[in-house]
Coordinates of C-alpha atoms in Angstrom, one line a residue:
X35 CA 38.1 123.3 157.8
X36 CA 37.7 122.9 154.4
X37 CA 37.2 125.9 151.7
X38 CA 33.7 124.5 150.5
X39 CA 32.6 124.5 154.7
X40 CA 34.9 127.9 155.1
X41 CA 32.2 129.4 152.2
X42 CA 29.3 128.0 153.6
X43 CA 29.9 129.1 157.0
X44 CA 30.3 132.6 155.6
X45 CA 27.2 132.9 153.4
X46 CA 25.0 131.4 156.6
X47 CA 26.4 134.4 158.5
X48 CA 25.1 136.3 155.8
X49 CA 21.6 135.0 155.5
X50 CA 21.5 135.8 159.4
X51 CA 22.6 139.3 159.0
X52 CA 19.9 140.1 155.7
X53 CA 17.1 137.8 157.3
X54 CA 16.5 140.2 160.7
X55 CA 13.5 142.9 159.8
X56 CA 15.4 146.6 159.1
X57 CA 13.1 147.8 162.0
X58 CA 14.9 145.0 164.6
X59 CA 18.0 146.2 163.4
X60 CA 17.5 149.6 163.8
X61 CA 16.8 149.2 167.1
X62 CA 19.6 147.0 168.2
X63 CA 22.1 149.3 166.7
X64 CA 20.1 152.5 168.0
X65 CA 21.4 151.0 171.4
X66 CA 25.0 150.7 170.8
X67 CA 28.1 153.5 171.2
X68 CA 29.1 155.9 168.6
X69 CA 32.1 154.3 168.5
X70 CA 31.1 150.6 167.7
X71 CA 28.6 152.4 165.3
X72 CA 31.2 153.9 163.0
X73 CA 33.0 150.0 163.0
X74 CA 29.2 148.9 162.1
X75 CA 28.8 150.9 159.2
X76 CA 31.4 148.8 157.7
X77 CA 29.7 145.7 157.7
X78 CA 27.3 145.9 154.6
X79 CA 25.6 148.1 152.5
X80 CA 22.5 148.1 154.4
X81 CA 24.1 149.0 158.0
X82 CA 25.6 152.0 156.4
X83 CA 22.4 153.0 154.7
X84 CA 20.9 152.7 158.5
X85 CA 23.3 154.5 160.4
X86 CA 24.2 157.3 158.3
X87 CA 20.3 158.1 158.2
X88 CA 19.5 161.5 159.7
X89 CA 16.9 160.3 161.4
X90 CA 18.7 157.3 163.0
X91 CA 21.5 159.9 164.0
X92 CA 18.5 162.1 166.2
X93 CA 17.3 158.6 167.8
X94 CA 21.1 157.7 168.8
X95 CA 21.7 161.1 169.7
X96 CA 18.4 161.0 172.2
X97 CA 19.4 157.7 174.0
X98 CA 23.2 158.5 174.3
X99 CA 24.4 158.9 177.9
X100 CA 25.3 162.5 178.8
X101 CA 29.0 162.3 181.1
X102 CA 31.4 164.8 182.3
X103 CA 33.6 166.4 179.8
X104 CA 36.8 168.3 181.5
X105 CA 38.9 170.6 180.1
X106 CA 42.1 172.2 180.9
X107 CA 43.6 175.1 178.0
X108 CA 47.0 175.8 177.5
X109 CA 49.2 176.9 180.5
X110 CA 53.1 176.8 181.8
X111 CA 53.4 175.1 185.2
X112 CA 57.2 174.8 186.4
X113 CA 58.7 176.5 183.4
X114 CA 57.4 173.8 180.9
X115 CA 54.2 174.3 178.3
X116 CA 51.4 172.4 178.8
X117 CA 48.8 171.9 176.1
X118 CA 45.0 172.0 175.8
X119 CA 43.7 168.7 177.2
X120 CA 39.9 167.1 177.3
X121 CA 39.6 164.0 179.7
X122 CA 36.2 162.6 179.0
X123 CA 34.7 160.4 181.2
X124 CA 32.4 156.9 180.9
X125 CA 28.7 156.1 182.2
X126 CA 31.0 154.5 185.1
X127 CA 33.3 157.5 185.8
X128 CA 36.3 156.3 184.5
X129 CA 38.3 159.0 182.6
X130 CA 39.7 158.5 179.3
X131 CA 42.5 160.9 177.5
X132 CA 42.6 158.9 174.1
X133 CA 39.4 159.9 172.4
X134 CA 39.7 163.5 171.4
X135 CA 42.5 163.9 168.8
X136 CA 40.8 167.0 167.1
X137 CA 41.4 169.4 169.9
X138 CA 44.9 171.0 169.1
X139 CA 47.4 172.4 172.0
X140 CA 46.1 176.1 171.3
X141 CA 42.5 175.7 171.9
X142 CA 39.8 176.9 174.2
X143 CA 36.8 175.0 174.7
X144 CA 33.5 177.4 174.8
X145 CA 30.3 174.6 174.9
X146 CA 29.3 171.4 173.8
X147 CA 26.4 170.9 172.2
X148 CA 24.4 167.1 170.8
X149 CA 28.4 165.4 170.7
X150 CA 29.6 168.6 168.7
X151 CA 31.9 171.2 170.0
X152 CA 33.2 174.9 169.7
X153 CA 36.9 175.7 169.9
X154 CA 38.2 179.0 170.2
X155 CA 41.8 179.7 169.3
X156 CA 44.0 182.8 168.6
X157 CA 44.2 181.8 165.4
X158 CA 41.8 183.6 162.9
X159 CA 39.3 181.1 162.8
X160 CA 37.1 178.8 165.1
X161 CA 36.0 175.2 165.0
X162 CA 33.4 173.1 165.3
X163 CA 34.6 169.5 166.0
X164 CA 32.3 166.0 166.5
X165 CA 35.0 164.2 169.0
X166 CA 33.4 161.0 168.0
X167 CA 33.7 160.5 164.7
X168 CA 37.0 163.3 164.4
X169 CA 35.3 165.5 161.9
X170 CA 35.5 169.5 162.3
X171 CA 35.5 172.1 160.2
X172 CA 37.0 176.1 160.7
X173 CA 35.0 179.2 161.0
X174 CA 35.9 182.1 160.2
X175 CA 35.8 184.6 163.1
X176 CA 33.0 187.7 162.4
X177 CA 35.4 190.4 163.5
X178 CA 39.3 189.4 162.7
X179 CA 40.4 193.3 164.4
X180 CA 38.7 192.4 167.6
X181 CA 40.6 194.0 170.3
X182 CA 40.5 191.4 174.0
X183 CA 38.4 188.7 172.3
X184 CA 37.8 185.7 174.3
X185 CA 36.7 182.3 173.8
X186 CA 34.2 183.4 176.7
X187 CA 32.6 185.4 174.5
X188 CA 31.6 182.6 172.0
X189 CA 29.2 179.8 172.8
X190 CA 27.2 177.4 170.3
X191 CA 23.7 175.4 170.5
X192 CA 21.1 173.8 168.8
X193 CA 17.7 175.0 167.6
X194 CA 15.0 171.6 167.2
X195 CA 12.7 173.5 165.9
X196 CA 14.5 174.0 162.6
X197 CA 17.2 172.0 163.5
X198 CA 19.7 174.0 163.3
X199 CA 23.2 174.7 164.6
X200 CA 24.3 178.1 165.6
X201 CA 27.3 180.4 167.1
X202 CA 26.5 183.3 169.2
X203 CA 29.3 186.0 169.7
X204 CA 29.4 189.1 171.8
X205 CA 31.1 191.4 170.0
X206 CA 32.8 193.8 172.8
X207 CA 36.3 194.9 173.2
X208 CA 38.0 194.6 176.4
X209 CA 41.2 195.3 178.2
X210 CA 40.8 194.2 181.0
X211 CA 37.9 193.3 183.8
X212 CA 35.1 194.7 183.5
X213 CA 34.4 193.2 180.2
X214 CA 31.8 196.1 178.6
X215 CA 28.7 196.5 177.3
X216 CA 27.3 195.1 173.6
X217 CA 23.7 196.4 171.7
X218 CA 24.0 193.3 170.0
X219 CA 25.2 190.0 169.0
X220 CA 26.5 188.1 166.5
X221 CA 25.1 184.5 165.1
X222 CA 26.1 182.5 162.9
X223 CA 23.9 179.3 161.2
X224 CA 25.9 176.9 160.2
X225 CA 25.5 176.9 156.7
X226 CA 24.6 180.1 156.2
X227 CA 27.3 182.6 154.2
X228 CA 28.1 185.2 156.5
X229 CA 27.8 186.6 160.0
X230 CA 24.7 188.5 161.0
X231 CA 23.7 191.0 163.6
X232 CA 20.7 190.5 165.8
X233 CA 19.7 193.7 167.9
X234 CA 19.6 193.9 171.5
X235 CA 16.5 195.7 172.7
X236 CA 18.7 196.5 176.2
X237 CA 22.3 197.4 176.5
X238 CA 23.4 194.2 178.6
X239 CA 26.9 194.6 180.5
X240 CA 28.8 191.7 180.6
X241 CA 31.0 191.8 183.7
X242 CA 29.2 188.5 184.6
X243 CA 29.6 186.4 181.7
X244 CA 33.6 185.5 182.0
X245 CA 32.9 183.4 185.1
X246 CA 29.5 182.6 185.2
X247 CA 29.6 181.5 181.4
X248 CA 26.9 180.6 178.8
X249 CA 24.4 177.5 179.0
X250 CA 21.8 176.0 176.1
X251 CA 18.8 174.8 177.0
X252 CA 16.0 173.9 174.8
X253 CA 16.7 175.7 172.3
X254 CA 17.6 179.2 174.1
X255 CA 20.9 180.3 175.4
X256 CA 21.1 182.1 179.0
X257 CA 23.5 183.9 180.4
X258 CA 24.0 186.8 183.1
X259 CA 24.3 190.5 182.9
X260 CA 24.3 193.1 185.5
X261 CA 21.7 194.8 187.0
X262 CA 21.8 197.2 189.5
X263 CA 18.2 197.1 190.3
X264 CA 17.7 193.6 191.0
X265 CA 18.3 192.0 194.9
X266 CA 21.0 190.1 193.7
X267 CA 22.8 192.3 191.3
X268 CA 22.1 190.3 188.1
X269 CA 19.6 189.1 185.5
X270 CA 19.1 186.3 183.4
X271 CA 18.7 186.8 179.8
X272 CA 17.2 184.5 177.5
X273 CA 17.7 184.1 173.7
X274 CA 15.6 181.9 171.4
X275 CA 17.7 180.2 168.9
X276 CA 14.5 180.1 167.0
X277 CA 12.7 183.2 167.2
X278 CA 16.2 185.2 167.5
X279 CA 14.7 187.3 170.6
X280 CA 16.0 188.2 174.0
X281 CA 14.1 188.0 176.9
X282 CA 14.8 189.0 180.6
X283 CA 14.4 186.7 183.4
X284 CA 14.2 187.9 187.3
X285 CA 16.6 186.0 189.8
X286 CA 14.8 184.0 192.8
X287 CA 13.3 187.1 194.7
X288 CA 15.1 185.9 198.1
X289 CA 17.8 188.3 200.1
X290 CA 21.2 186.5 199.9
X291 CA 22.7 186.7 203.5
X292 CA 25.8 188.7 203.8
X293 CA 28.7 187.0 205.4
X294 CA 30.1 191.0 206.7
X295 CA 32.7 193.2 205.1
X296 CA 34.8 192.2 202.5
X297 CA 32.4 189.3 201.4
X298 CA 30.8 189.5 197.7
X299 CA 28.5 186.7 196.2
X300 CA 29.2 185.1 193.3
X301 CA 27.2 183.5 190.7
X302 CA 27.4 180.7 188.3
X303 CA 24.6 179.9 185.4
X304 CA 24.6 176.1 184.7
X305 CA 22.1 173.1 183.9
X306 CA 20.4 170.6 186.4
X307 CA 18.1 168.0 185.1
X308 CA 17.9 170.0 182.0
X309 CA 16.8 173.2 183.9
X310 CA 18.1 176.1 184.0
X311 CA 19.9 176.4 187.5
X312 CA 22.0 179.2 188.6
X313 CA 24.6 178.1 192.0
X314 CA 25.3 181.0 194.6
X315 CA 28.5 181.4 197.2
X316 CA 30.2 184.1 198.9
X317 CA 33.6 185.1 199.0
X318 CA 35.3 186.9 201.5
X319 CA 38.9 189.1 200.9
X320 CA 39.6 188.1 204.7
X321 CA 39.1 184.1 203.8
X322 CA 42.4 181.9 203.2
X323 CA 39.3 179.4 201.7
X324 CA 37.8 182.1 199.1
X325 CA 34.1 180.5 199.8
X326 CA 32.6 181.5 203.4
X327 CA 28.8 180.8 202.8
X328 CA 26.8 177.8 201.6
X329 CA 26.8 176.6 197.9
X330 CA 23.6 176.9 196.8
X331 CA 21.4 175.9 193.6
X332 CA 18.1 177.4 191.4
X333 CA 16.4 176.3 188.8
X334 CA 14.2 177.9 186.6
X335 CA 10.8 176.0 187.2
X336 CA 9.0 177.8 185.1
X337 CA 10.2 180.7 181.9
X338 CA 7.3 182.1 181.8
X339 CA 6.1 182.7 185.2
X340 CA 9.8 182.9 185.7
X341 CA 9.2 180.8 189.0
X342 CA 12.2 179.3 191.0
X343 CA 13.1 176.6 193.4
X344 CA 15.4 176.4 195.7
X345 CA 17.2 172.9 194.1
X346 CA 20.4 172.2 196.6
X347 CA 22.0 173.6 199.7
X348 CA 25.2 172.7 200.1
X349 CA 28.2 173.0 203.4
X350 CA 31.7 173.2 202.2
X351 CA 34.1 170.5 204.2
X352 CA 37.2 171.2 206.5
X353 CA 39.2 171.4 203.4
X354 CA 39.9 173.8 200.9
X355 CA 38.0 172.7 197.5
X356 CA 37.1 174.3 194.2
X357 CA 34.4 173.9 191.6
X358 CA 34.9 173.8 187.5
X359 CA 32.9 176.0 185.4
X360 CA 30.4 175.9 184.7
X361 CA 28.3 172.2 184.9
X362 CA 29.8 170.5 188.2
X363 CA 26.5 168.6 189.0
X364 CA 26.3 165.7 186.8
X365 CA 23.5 163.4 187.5
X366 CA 23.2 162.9 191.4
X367 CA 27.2 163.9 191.9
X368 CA 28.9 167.0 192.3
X369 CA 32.7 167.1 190.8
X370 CA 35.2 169.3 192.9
X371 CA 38.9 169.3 193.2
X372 CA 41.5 170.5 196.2
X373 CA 44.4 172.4 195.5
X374 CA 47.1 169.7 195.5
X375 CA 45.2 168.1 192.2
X376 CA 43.1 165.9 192.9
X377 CA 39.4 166.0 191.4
X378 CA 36.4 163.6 193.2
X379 CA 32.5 163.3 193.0
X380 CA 30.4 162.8 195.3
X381 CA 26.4 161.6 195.5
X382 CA 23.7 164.0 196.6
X383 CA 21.8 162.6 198.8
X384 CA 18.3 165.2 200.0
X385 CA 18.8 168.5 199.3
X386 CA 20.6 170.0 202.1
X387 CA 24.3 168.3 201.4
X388 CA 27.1 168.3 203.5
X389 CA 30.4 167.2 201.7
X390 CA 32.6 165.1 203.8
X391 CA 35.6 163.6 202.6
X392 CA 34.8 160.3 204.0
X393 CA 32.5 160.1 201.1
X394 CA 34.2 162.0 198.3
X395 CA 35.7 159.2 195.9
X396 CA 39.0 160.0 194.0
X397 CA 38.4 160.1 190.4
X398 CA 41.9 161.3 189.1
X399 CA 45.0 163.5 189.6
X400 CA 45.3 166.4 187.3
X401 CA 49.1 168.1 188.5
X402 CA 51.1 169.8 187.8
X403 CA 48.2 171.7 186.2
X404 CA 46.4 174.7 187.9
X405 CA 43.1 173.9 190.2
X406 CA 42.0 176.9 188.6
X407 CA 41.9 176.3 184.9
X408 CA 39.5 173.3 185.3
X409 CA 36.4 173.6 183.0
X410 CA 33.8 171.3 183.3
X411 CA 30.8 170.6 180.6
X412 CA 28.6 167.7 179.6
X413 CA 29.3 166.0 176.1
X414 CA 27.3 163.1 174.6
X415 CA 29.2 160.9 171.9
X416 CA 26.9 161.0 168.6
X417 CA 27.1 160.6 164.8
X418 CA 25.9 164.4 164.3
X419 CA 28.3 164.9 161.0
X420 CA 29.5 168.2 159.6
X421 CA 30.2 167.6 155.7
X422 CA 26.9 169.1 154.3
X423 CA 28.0 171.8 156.5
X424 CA 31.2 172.1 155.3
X425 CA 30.3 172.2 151.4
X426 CA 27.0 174.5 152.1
X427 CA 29.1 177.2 153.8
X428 CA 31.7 178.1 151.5
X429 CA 31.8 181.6 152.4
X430 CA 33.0 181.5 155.8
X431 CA 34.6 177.4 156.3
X432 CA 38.0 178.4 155.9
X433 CA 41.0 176.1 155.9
X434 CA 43.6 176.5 159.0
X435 CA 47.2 177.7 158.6
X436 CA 49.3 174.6 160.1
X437 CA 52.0 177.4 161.3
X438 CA 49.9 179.1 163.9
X439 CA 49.4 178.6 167.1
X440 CA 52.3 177.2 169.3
X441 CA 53.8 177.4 165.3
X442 CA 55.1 175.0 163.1
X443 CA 58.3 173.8 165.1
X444 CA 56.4 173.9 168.4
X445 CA 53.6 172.0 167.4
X446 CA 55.8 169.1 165.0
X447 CA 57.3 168.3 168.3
X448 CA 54.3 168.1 170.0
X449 CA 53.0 165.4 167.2
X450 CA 56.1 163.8 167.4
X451 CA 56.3 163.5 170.9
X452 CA 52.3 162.0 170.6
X453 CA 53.4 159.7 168.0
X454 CA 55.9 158.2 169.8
X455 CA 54.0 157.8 172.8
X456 CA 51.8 155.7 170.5
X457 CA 54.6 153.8 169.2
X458 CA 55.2 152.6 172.3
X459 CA 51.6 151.7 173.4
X460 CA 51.3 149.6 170.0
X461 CA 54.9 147.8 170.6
X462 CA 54.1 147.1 174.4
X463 CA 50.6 145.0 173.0
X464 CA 53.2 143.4 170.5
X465 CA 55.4 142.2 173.2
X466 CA 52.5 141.0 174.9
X467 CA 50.8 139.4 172.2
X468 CA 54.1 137.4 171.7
X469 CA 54.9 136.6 175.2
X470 CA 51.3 134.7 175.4
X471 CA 52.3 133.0 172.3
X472 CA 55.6 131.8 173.4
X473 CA 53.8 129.9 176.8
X474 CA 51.4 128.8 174.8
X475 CA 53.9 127.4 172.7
X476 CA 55.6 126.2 175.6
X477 CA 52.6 124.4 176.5
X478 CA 51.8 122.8 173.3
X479 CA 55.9 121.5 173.2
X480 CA 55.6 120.2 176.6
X481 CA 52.6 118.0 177.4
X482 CA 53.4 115.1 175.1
X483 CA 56.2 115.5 177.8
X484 CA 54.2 114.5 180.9
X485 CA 53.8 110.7 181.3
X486 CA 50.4 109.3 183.0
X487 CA 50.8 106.2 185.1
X488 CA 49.5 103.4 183.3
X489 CA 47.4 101.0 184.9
X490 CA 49.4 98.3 187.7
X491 CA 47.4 95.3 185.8
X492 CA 49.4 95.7 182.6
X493 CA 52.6 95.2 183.8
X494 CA 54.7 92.4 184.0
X495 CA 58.5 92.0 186.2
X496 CA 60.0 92.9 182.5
X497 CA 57.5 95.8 181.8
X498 CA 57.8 97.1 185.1
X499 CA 61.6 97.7 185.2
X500 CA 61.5 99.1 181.9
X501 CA 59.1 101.7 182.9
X502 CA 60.9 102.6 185.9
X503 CA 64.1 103.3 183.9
X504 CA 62.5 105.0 181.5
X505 CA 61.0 107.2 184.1
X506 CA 64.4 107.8 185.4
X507 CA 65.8 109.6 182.4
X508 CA 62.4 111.4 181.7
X509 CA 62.7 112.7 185.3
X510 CA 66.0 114.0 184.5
X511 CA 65.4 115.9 181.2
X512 CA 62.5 117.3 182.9
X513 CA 64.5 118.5 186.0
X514 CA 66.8 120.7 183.3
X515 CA 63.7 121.8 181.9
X516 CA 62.0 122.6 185.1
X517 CA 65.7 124.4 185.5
X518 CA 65.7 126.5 182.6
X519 CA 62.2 127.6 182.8
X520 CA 62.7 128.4 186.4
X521 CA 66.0 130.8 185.1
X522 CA 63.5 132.5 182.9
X523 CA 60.7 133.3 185.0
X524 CA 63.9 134.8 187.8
X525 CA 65.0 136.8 184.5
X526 CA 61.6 138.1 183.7
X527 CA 60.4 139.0 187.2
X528 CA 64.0 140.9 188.0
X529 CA 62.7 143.1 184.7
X530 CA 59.3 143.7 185.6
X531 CA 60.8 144.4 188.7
X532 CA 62.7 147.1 187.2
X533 CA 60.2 148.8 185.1
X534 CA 57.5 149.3 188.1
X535 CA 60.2 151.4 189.8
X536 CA 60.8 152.9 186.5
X537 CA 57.1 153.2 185.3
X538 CA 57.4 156.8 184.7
X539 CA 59.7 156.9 181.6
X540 CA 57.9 155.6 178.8
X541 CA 61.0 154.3 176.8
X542 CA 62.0 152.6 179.9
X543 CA 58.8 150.3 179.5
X544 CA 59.8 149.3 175.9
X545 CA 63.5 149.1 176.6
X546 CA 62.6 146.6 180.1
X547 CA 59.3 145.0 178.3
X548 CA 62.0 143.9 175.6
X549 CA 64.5 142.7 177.4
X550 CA 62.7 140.8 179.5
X551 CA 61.5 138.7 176.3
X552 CA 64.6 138.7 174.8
X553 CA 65.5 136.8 178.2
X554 CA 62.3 134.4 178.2
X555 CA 63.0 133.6 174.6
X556 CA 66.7 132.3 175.9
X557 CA 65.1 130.4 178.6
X558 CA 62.1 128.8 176.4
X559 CA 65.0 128.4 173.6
X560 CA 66.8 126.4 176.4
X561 CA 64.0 124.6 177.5
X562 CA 63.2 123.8 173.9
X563 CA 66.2 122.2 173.1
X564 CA 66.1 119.8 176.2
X565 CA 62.7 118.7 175.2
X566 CA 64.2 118.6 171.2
X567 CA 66.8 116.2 172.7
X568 CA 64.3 113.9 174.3

């Protein structure tokens, strides 16, 4: 193509881009992932202007699909250190490791909250990361002296009504279970300069909140305290992200049935439908299965009337499972995992659910980790950024110390270790990418190779015995070549062979990936000069 139609072409793809109405636009890109959106904004002046508009980042934000974010922290399974992980999964359940580079090996995970979420660490800060877009930013922590704090004890959510961000701390040492009591919390806008107090107008005890955890729901955060009064041993409380007020909500008033000595219940507070839902079970001391009763799910039909409704009912298989905290109904599927690793869904069909394992579907393996340090949350990818924050706040965004945490040697080998797993990824597509060139190549040298019969009509006795000896000696360059490309494709196959038994060991894929072109390269090279000679 020449330069004068090469210009053309471009400035007509121009005209098409600047000639659709900003409103069509805007609602063709409202539709599209975070991730295409940040390439997007790169395409001219006006697409940036669009997406980067706050109002555009609320309509993306409301029409982005919600999916199952699990987490597993830190831990040492067979004398080796495992780091904090987040595997996120897609609209069609399959998981992905690869897109959340901002959580470190040190961190907790305490909520999720509009594509933003709030790390805890032991370092002397906290952070509030967009996993989309990579941006964060570090809090500090309102009470560095803290004695037993725990990334429990923090949670984060968003108020519409101003549109705000906030942190929520419980601010009460502990040892060791039960957790204590608190007369207040602590919130923090972001923004804002400083930590502040918001009175309680109850003493709440906390001996709930570790494993039953924190939830936000329009614009309130609820969570579980004890009460001895209740049927069920607990309340809900309520606080307004808006009004800053707490408010008590009574449980469901139905008996739970006993399951005999030695069996407790157990509670979870968690979100169904965007209700508040609290799940129920029993355990029993005398149980090699833990649960011995029904799982079984609230919601919260109305606040005020404080109205519930029974919402599931569900019969534990013949095997032993488990449930991650604190959101393990996403959609119409509840996520479980057994205790050699494996985690699966499964639909709800009615609302009396029995889960059978004929119908549980696999959706990964998670060992050598623990089955018990699975957390499970739900996470929308948006554009919701955090530099306005990050400037407004100067008071408390504090910058992190690279040597804490696992510390500085601990946690160079850890990059090191992720950097060269990437190197590898990156020169496996190379080898690829050249592979498919090479036969392509291959291709292109050979087909002026291949001889078409010509029509019968044409020839003459003189014609005809020149053909056929010329067709002899094509016949026997292409047998050599048929030969050496035959030699290459054994040589290939006899390395793939080796690195499927070998998959494992990542350096084994590069080392057999690149020896196995090294050995088609002879072969075409082979080929090549046959077909050179012809």
């Amino acid at each position: 193509m020449a330069p004068s139609e090469t210009m053309e072409v471009q400035t007509t793809k121009k005209k098409c881009i600047t000639c659709l109405p900003g409103e069509m636009i805007e609602q063709i890109l409202v539709r599209l992932p975070a991730s295409t959106l940040l390439r997007c904004r790169r395409v001219c002046k006006q697409w940036n202007r669009i997406i980067r508009d706050p109002k555009f980042i609320m309509a993306h934000l409301q029409k982005a699909p919600r999916c199952p974010l699990m987490f597993s922290h830190r831990e040492t399974c067979s004398k080796k250190l495992y780091p904090s992980e987040a595997i996120l999964f897609d609209e069609a359940w399959v998981p992905s490791r690869w897109n959340v580079p901002v959580i470190e090996p040190d961190d907790f995970l305490c909520a999720s909250c509009n594509g933003l979420v709030c790390l805890y660490s032991d370092k002397t800060t906290i952070k509030i990361a967009n996993l989309a877009t990579g941006e964060f930013l570090h809090l500090e922590k309102p009470d560095k002296k803290l004695k037993g704090d725990h990334y429990c004890l923090y949670n984060f959510g968003f108020d519409p009504v101003r549109e705000e961000y906030k942190v929520i701390h419980f601010p009460c040492e502990r040892s060791y279970f039960p957790v204590g009591r608190v007369n207040d919390i602590q919130v923090y806008t972001l923004g804002d300069e400083k930590w502040r107090s918001v009175r309680s107008p109850k003493t709440q005890m906390l001996n709930y909140i570790l494993y039953s955890g924190v939830i936000n729901v329009d614009g309130a955060m609820y969570w579980l305290i004890e009460d001895k009064e209740s049927i069920w041993g607990c309340t809900a409380v309520s606080f307004d992200l808006y009004e800053e007020h707490f408010e008590w909500i009574r449980m469901p008033t139905v008996n739970l049935a006993s399951s005999g000595y030695g069996s407790c219940c157990i509670f979870w507070i968690t979100e169904i439908d965007g209700k508040v839902s609290v799940a129920t079970d029993q355990t029993s001391f005398y149980s090699t299965r833990g649960f011995v009763g029904k799982l079984e799910f609230w919601t919260l039909d109305n606040k005020i009337d404080q109205n519930w409704s029974r919402k599931y009912s569900i019969q534990y298989p013949g095997v032993d499972i488990e449930f991650p905290r604190h959101f393990f109904i996403h959609g119409d599927k509840i996520v479980m995992y057994d205790l050699n690793g494996n985690m699966y869904c499964q639909k709800l069909m009615g609302q009396s659910i029995e889960i059978e394992q004929s119908k549980m579907v696999k959706l990964l393996n998670y060992s050598p980790r623990s089955y018990n340090n699975m957390q499970s949350y739900v996470h929308v990818k948006s554009l919701v950024g955090l530099d306005a924050y990050s400037r407004a706040g100067n008071g408390i965004v504090r910058r992190p110390k690279q040597c804490e945490g696992w510390g500085l040697k601990k946690w160079e080998k850890w990059t090191l270790e992720l950097s060269s797993l990437q190197k590898h990824w990156r020169s496996i597509h190379q080898f690829e990418h050249l592979i498919t060139t090479h036969a392509q190549h291959m291709g292109l040298d050979i087909n002026p190779l291949l001889q078409h019969p010509q029509e019968k009509g044409w020839l003459n006795w003189v014609g005809q015995k020149w053909v056929l000896e010329m067709l002899d000696a094509f016949t026997q360059r292409l047998e050599g070549i048929a030969k050496s490309m035959e030699q290459a494709v054994d040589a290939i196959r006899s390395k793939m062979s080796v690195h499927e038994t070998d998959q494992g060991s990542t350096s084994s894929v590069g080392t057999s990936s690149s020896s196995a072109l090294m050995d088609g390269e002879s072969g075409y090279t082979k080929a090549g000069g046959v077909a050179s000679s012809i």
